[in-house]
Short mmCIF file of C-alpha atoms in Angstrom, two decimals:
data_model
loop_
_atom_site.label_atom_id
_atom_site.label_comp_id
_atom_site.label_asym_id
_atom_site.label_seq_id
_atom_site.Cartn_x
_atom_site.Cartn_y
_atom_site.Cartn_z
CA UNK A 1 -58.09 -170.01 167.90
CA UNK A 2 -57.28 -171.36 164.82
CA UNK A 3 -60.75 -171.44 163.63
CA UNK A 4 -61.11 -167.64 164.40
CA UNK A 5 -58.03 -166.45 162.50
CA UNK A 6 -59.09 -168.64 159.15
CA UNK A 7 -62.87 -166.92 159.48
CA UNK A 8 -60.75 -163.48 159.84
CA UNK A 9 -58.21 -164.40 156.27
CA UNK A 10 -61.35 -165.17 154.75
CA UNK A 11 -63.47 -161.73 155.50
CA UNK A 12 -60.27 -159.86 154.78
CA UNK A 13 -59.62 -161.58 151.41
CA UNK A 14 -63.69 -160.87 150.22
CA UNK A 15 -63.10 -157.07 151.51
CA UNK A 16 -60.18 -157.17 149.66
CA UNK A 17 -61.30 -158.07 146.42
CA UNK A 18 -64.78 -155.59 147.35
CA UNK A 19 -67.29 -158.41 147.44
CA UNK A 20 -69.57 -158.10 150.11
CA UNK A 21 -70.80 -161.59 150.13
CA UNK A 22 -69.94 -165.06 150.49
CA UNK A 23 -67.68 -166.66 147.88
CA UNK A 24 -70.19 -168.79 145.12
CA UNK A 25 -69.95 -172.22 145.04
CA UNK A 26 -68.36 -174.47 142.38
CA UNK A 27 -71.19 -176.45 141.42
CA UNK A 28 -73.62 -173.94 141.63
CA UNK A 29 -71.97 -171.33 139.35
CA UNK A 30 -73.11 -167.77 138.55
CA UNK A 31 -76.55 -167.00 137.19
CA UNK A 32 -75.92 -163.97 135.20
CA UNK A 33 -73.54 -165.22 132.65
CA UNK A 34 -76.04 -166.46 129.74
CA UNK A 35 -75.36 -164.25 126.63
CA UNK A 36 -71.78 -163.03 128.12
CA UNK A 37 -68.93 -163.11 125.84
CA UNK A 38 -66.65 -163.33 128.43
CA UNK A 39 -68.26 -166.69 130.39
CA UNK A 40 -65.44 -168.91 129.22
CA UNK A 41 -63.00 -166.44 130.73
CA UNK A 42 -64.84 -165.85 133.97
CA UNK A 43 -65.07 -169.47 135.01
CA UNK A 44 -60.97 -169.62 133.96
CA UNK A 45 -60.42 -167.10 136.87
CA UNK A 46 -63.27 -168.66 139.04
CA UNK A 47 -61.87 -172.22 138.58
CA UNK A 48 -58.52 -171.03 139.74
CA UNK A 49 -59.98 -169.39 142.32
CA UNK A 50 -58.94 -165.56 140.95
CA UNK A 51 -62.52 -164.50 141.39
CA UNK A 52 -65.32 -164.87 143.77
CA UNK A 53 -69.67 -163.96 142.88
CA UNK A 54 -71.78 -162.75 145.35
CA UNK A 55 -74.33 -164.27 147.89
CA UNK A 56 -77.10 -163.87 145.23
CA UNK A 57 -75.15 -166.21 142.43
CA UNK A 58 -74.33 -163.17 140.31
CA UNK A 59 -71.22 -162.38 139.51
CA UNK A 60 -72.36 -159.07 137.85
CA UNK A 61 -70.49 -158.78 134.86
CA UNK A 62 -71.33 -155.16 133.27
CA UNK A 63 -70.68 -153.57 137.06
CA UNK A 64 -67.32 -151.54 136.72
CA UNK A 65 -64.27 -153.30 138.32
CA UNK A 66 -62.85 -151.35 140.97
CA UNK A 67 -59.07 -150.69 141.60
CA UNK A 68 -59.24 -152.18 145.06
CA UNK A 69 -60.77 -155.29 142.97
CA UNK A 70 -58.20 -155.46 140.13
CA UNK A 71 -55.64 -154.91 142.84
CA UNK A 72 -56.81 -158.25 144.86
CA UNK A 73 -57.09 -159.90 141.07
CA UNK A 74 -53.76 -159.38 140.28
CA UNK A 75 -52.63 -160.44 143.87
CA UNK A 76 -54.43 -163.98 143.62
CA UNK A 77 -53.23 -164.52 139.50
CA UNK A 78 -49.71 -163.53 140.11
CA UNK A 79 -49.21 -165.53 143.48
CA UNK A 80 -47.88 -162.52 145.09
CA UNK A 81 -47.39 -162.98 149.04
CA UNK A 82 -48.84 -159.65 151.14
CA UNK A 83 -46.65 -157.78 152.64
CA UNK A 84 -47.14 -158.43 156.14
CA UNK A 85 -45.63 -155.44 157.94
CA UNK A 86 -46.58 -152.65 155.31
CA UNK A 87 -45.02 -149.02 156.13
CA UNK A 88 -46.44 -146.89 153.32
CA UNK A 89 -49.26 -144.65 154.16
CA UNK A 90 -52.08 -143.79 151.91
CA UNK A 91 -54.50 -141.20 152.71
CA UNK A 92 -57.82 -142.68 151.68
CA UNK A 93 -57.21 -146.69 152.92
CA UNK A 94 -56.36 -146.85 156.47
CA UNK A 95 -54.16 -149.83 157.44
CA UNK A 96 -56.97 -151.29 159.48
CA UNK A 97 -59.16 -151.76 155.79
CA UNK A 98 -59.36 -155.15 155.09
CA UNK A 99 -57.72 -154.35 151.63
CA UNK A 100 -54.71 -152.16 152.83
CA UNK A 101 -52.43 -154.90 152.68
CA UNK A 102 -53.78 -155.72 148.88
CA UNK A 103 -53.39 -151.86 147.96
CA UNK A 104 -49.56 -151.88 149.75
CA UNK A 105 -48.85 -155.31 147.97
CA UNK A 106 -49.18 -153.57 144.31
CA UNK A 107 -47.88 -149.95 145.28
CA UNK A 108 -44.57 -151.49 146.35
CA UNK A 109 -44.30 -153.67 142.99
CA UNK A 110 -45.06 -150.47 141.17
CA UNK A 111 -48.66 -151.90 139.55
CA UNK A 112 -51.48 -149.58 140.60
CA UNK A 113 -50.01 -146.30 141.60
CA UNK A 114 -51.23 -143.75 143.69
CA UNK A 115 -51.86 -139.89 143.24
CA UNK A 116 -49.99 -138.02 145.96
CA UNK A 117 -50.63 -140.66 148.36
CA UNK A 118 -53.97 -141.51 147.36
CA UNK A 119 -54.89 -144.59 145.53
CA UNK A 120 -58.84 -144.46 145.13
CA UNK A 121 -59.59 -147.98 146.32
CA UNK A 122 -63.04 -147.72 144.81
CA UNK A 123 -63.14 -145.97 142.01
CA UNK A 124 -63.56 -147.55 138.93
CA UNK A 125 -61.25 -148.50 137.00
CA UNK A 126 -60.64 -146.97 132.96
CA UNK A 127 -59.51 -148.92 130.07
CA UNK A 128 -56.12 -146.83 129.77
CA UNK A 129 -55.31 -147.60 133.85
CA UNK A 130 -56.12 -150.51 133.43
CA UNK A 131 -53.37 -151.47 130.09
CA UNK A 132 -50.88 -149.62 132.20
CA UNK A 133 -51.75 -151.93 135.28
CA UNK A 134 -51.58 -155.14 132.91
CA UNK A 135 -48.23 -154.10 131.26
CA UNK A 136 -46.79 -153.10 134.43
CA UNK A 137 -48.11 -156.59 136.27
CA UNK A 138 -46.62 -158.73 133.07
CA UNK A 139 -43.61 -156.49 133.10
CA UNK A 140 -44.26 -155.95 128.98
CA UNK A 141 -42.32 -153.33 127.15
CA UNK A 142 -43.83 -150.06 125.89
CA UNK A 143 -45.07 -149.95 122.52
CA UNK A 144 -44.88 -146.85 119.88
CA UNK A 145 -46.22 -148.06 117.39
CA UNK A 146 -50.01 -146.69 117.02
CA UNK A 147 -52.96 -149.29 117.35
CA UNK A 148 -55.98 -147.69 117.74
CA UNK A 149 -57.71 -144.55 116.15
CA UNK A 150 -58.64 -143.10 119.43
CA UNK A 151 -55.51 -143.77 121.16
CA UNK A 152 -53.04 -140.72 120.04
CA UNK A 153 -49.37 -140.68 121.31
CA UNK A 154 -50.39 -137.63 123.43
CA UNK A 155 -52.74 -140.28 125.19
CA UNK A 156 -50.43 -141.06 128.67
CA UNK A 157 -51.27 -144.64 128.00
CA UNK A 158 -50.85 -144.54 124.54
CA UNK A 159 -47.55 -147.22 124.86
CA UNK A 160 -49.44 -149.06 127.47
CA UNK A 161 -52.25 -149.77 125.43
CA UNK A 162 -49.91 -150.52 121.98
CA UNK A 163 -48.53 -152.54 124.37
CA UNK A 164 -51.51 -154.72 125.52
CA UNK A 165 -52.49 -154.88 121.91
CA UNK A 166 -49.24 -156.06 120.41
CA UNK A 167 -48.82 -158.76 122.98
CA UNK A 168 -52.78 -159.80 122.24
CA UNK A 169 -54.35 -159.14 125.03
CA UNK A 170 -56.31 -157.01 123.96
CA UNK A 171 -57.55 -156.22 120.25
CA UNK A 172 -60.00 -153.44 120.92
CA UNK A 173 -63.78 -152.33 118.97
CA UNK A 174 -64.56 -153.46 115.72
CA UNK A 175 -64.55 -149.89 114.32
CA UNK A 176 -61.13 -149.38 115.54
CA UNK A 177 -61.75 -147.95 118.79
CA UNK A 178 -60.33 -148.65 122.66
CA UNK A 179 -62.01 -146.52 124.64
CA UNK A 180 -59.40 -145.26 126.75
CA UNK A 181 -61.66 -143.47 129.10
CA UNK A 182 -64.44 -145.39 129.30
CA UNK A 183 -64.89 -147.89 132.89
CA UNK A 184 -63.59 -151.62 132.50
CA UNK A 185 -66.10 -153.87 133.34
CA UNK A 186 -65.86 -156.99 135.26
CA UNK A 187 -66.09 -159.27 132.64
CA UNK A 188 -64.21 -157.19 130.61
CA UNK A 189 -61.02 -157.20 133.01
CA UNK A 190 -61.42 -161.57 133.05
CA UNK A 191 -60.99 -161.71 129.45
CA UNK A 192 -57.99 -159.29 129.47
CA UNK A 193 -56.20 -160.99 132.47
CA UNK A 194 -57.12 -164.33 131.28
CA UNK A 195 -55.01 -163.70 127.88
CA UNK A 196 -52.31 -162.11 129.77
CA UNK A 197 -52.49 -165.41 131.81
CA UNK A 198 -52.71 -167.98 129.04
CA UNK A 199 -51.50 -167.73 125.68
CA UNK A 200 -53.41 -169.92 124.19
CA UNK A 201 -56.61 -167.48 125.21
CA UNK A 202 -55.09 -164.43 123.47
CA UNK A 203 -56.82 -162.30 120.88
CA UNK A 204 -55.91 -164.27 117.61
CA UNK A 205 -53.35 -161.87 116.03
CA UNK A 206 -52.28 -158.36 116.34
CA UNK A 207 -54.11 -155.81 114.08
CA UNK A 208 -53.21 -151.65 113.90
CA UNK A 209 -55.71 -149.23 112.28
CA UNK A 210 -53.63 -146.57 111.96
CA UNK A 211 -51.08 -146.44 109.22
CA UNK A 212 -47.74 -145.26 108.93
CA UNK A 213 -46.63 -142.84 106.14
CA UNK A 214 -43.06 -141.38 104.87
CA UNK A 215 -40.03 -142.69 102.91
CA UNK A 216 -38.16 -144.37 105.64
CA UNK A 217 -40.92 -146.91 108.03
CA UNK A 218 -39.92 -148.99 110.65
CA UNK A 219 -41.82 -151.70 112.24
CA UNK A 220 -40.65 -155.00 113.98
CA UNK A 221 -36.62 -154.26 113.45
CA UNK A 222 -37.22 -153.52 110.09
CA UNK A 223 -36.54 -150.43 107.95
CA UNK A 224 -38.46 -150.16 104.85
CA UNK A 225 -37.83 -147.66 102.30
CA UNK A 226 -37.48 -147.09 98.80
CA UNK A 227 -33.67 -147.24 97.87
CA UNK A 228 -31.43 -147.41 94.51
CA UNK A 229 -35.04 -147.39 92.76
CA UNK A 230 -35.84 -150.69 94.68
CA UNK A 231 -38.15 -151.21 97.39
CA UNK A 232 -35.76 -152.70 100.56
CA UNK A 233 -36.57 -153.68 104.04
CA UNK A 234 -33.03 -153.47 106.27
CA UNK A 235 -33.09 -155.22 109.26
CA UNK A 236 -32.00 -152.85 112.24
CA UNK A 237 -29.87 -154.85 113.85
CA UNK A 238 -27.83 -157.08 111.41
CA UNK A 239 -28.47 -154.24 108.69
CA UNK A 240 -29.18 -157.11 106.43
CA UNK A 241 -30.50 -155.56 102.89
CA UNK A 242 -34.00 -157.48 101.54
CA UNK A 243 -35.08 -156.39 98.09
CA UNK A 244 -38.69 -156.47 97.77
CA UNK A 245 -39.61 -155.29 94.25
CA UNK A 246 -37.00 -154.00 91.35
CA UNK A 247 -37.99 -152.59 87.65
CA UNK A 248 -37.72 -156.71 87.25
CA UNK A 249 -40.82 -157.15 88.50
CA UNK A 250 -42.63 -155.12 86.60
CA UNK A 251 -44.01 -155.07 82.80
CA UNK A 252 -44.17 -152.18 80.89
CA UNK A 253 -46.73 -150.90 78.28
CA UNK A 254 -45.19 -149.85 75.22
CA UNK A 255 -45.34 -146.05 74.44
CA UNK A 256 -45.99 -145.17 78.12
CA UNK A 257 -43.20 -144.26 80.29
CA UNK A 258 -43.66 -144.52 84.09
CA UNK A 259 -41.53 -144.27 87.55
CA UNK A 260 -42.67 -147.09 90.28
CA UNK A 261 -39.91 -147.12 92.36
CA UNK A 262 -37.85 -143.82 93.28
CA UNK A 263 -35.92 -142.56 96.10
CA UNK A 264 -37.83 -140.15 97.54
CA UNK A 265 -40.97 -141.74 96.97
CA UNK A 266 -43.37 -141.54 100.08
CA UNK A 267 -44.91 -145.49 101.27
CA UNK A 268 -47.42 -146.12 103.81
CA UNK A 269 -47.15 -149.30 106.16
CA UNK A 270 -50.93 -150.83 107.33
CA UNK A 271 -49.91 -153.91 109.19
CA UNK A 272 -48.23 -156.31 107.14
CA UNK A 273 -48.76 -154.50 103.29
CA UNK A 274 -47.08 -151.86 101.99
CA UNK A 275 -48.49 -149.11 99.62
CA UNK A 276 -47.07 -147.16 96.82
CA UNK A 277 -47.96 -144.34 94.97
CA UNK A 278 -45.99 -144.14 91.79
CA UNK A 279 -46.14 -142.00 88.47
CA UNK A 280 -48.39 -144.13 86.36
CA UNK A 281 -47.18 -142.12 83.47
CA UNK A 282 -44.50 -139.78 82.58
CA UNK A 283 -44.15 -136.62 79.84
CA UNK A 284 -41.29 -137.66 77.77
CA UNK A 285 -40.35 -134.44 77.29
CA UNK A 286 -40.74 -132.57 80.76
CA UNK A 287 -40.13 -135.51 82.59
CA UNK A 288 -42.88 -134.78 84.85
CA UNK A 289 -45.78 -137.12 86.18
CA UNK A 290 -49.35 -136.89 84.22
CA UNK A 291 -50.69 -139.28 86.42
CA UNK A 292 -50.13 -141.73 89.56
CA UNK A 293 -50.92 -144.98 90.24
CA UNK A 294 -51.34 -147.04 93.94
CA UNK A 295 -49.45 -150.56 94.35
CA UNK A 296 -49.29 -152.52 97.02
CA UNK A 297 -46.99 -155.37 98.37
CA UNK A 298 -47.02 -158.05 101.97
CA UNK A 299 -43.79 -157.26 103.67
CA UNK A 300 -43.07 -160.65 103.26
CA UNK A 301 -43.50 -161.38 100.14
CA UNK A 302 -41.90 -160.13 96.39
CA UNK A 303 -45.72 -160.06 94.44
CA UNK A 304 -47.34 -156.91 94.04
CA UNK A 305 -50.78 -155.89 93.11
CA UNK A 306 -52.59 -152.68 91.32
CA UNK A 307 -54.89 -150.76 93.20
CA UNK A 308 -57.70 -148.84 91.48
CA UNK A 309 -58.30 -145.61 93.46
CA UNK A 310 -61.23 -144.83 90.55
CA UNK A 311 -60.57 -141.10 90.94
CA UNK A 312 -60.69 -140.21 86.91
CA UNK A 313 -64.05 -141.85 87.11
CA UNK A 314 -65.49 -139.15 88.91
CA UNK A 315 -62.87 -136.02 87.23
CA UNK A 316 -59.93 -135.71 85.20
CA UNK A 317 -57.97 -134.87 87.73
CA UNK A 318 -54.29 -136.27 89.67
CA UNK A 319 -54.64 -138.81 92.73
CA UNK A 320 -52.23 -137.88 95.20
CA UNK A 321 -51.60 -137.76 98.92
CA UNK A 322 -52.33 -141.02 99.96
CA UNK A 323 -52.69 -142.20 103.72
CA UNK A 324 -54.62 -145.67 105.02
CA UNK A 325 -56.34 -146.02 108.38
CA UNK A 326 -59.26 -147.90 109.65
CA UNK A 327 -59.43 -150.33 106.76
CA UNK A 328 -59.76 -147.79 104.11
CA UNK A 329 -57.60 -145.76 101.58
CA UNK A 330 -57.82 -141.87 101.93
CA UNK A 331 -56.90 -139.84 99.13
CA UNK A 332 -57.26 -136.73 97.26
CA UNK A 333 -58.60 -135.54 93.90
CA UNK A 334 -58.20 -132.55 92.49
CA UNK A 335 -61.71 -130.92 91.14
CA UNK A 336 -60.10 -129.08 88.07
CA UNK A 337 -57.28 -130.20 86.04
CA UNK A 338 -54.13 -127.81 86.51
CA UNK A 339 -51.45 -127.27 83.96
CA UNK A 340 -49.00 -127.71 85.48
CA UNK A 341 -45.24 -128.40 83.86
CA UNK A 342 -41.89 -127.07 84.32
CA UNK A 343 -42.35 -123.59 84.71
CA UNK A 344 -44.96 -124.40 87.37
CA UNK A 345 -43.90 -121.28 90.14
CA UNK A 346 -44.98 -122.77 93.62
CA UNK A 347 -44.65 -119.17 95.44
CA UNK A 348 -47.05 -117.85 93.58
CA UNK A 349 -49.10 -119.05 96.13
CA UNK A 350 -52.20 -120.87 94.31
CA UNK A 351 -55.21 -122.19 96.05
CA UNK A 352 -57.41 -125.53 94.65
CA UNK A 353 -60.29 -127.50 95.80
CA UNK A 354 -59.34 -131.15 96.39
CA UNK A 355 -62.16 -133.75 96.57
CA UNK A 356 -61.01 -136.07 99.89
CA UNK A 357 -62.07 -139.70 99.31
CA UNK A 358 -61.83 -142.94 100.37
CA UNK A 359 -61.77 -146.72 99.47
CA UNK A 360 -61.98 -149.84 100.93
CA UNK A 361 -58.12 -151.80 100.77
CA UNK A 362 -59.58 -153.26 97.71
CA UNK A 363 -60.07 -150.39 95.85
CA UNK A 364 -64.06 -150.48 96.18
CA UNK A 365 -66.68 -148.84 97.94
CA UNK A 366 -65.39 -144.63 97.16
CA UNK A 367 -66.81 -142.50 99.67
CA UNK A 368 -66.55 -138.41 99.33
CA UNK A 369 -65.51 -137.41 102.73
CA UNK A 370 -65.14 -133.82 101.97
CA UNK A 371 -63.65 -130.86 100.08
CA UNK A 372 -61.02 -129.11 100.94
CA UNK A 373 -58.99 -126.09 99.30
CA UNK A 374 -55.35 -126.45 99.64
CA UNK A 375 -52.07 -124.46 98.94
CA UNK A 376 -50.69 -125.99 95.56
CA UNK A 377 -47.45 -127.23 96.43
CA UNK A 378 -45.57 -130.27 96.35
CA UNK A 379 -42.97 -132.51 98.03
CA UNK A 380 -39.70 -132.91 96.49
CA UNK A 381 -38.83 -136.32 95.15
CA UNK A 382 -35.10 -136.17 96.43
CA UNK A 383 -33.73 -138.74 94.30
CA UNK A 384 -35.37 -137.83 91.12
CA UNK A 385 -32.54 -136.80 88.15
CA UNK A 386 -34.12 -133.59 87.42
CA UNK A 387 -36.37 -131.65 90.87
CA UNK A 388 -39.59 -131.91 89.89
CA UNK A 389 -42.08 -128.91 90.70
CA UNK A 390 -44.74 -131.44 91.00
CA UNK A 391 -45.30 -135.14 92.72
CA UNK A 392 -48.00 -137.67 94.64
CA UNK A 393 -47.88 -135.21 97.70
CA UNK A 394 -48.56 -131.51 98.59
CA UNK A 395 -46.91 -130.35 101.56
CA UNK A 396 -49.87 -128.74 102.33
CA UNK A 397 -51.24 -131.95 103.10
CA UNK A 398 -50.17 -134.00 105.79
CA UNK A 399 -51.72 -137.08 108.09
CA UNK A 400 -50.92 -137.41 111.44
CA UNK A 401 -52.73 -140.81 113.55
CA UNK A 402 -56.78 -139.72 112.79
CA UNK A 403 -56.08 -136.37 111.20
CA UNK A 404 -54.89 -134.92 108.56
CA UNK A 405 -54.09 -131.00 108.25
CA UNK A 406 -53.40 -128.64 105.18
CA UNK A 407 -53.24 -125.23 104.88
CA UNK A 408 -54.35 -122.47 102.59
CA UNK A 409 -54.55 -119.02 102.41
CA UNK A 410 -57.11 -118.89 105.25
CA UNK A 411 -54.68 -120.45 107.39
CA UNK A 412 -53.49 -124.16 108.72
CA UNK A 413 -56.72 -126.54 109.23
CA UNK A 414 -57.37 -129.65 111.10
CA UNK A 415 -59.60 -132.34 109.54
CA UNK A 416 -60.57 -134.98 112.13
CA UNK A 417 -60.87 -138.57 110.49
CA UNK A 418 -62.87 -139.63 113.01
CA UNK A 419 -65.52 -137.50 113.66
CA UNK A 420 -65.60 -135.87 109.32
CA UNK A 421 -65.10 -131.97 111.32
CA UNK A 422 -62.56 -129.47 109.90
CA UNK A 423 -61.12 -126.80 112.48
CA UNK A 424 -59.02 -123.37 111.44
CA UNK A 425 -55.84 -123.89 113.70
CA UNK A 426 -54.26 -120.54 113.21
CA UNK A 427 -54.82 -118.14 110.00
CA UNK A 428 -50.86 -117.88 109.47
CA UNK A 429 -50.19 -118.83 105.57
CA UNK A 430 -47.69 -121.10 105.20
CA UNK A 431 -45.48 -122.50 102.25
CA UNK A 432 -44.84 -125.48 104.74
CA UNK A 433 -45.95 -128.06 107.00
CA UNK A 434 -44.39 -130.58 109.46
CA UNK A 435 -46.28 -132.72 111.77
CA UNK A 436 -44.67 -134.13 115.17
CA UNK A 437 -46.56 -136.12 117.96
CA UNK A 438 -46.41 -133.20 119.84
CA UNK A 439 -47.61 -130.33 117.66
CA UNK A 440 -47.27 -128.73 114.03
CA UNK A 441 -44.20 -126.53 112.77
CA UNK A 442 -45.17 -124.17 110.33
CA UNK A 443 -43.17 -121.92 108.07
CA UNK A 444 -45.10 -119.22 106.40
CA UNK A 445 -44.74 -117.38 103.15
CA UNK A 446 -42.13 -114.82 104.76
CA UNK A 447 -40.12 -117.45 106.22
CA UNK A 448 -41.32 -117.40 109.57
CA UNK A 449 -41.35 -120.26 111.88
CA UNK A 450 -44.36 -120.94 114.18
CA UNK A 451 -45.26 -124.20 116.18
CA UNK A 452 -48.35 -124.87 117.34
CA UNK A 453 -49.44 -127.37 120.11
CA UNK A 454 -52.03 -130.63 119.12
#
């Protein structure tokens, strides 16, 4: 009798986990690992008995993992005890399958969940399910903060993949990618459940490619913005006030008057640096900006260095509207130098072509992404003695994640980072421009207010 119900736990627990074979030996390992990135990882979860091959000696490691599978992972790697009397029902696993007491096991801790009483034990499993499976599992908090360029907040696993990615289990495609909708493999889902596991397997250190832009950033309990003409980082909770760079810290030229740091002034957070645009120099008499530089500091550190954005090497024109994402500086440069000075009348509703490059962090490597004709318009510089007409930013230019969208008076546009393609959004001509995570409010040159949906 006893030797019956052991053969019985044994079927049920290789139906569970969707392998229709007998479990691999130790010593004989699998035979399809040579040239797998993720061998180290599989023989972690084989070792501790997480994972089973099949009869052949495979272990087939570029088949997509099914949710029954990750369901009987998870079991095995968390130590979780099946339910032995499950109620719940589920329309598509009847409780005679060998895996409904796997599938109950992880609805009741709130893991994998169903659709309206269907959990789809064998369909495969995407890269988004399965970072809201792991985060769920590991019981990790949700993350805002962007990571990837194809992972928008309107993604519904946006905060469980920042999530994954903050707490290094994952750290995504070398061109900044995750691939939210593309099928986890089963090698793939070892190496993520491995680091989730272990700590000392864990992706190396947490990188974002998407950068963060405005005059107040936070990141990591800290508040960084630019304050009493000093750069600060306040820390959220004890509201303890860090100066990061002053006018001390800087040497000026003789005969050339210039504004680094002013409330007001827009900074962009990339990981752990901090960019500045700044007027490289200022008319003495209007008190206006002739021309901008870009600085950049560690949030850690008080040192700051000059980058060249090379733009009057290819026109005379203003670099302004800066953004960084994907390991490169985006910026534009305007085709035609424009008078303009104090009498400068924004509502007269002026259109100019703007040259969109970028650079590498360094400062190397300029690309022309496009052209684009924007409204010419500016930001106010709050904090400024005097409102200037003119600064580093048009508001009819903003960045938002992978896009960035400006108007003119054909209407609001949508320029997608990732794939170089500009789309007409509406032809309503606006005099303004706010982006949320949810859509873009417009005010037109009446006064109007529209919003449109991303």
């Amino acid at each position: 009798m006893k030797r019956i119900m052991a053969t019985t736990l044994g079927t049920l627990l290789l139906t569970a986990t969707m392998i229709p074979s007998m479990q691999v030996e130790a010593k004989e390992r699998f035979t399809d690992l040579e040239g797998i990135g993720a061998k180290n990882d599989i023989m972690y979860l084989y070792e501790k008995n997480i994972i089973g091959g099949f009869e052949d000696g495979t272990f087939k490691p570029n088949q997509p993992i099914t949710r029954a599978q990750v369901s009987s992972m998870l079991v095995k790697a968390l130590d979780y005890e099946l339910i032995d009397n499950p109620t719940v029902n589920f329309k598509d696993v009847t409780n005679k399958s060998g895996y409904y007491k796997v599938m109950a096991t992880v609805s009741e801790k709130g893991i994998l969940r169903g659709d309206n009483g269907y959990m789809r034990p064998n369909e495969p499993t995407t890269r988004g399910q399965m970072a809201a499976v792991l985060r769920r599992a590991f019981d990790l908090p949700l993350e805002k903060q962007a990571t990837f360029v194809d992972v928008s907040p309107l993604n519904g696993f946006s905060s469980d993949i920042n999530s994954i990615a903050k707490n290094r289990i994952t750290g995504g495609y070398p061109d900044g990618t995750y691939k939210p909708a593309d099928s986890v493999t089963r090698a793939q889902f070892s190496s993520f459940l491995v680091r989730a596991l272990d700590d000392k397997m864990k992706v190396s250190s947490y990188k974002s490619y998407v950068g963060q832009k405005g005059t107040e950033i936070e990141q990591n309990g800290w508040l960084y913005t630019i304050k009493g003409s000093k750069l600060v980082k306040i820390n959220q909770k004890t509201k303890e006030e860090v100066v990061m760079l002053s006018k001390t810290n800087f040497s000026y030229i003789d005969a050339l008057y210039q504004v680094r740091l002013q409330d007001g002034f827009p900074i962009v957070l990339y990981n752990n640096e901090l960019f500045i645009p700044y007027w490289s120099s200022v008319g003495e008499a209007t008190d206006l900006p002739l021309s901008y530089g870009l600085m950049k500091t560690s949030t850690n550190e008080g040192k700051y260095e000059e980058i060249d954005l090379q733009g009057r090497k290819f026109n005379s024109g203003a670099n302004r509207n800066v953004y960084v994402w994907n390991d490169r500086i985006y910026y534009t440069v305007e085709q035609k130098s424009t008078d303009l000075n104090q009498i400068f009348d924004e509502t007269v509703n002026i259109d100019e072509p703007l040259d969109f490059y970028s650079v590498k962090l360094n400062g190397s490597d300029p690309k022309l992404e496009a052209t684009i004709n924007t409204r010419v318009i500016f930001e106010d510089v709050g904090g400024y003695i005097k409102k200037p007409t003119i600064s580093q930013d048009n508001k009819s230019v903003k960045y938002d994640h992978s896009a960035m969208y400006y108007f003119n008076k054909k209407g609001v546009f949508k320029y997608d980072l990732i794939n170089g393609k500009s789309t007409r959004l509406t032809s309503v001509q606006a005099k303004d421009m706010t982006v949320t995570d949810t859509g873009i409010d417009i005010v037109d040159v009446k006064g109007k207010k529209h919003t449109l949906k991303k």
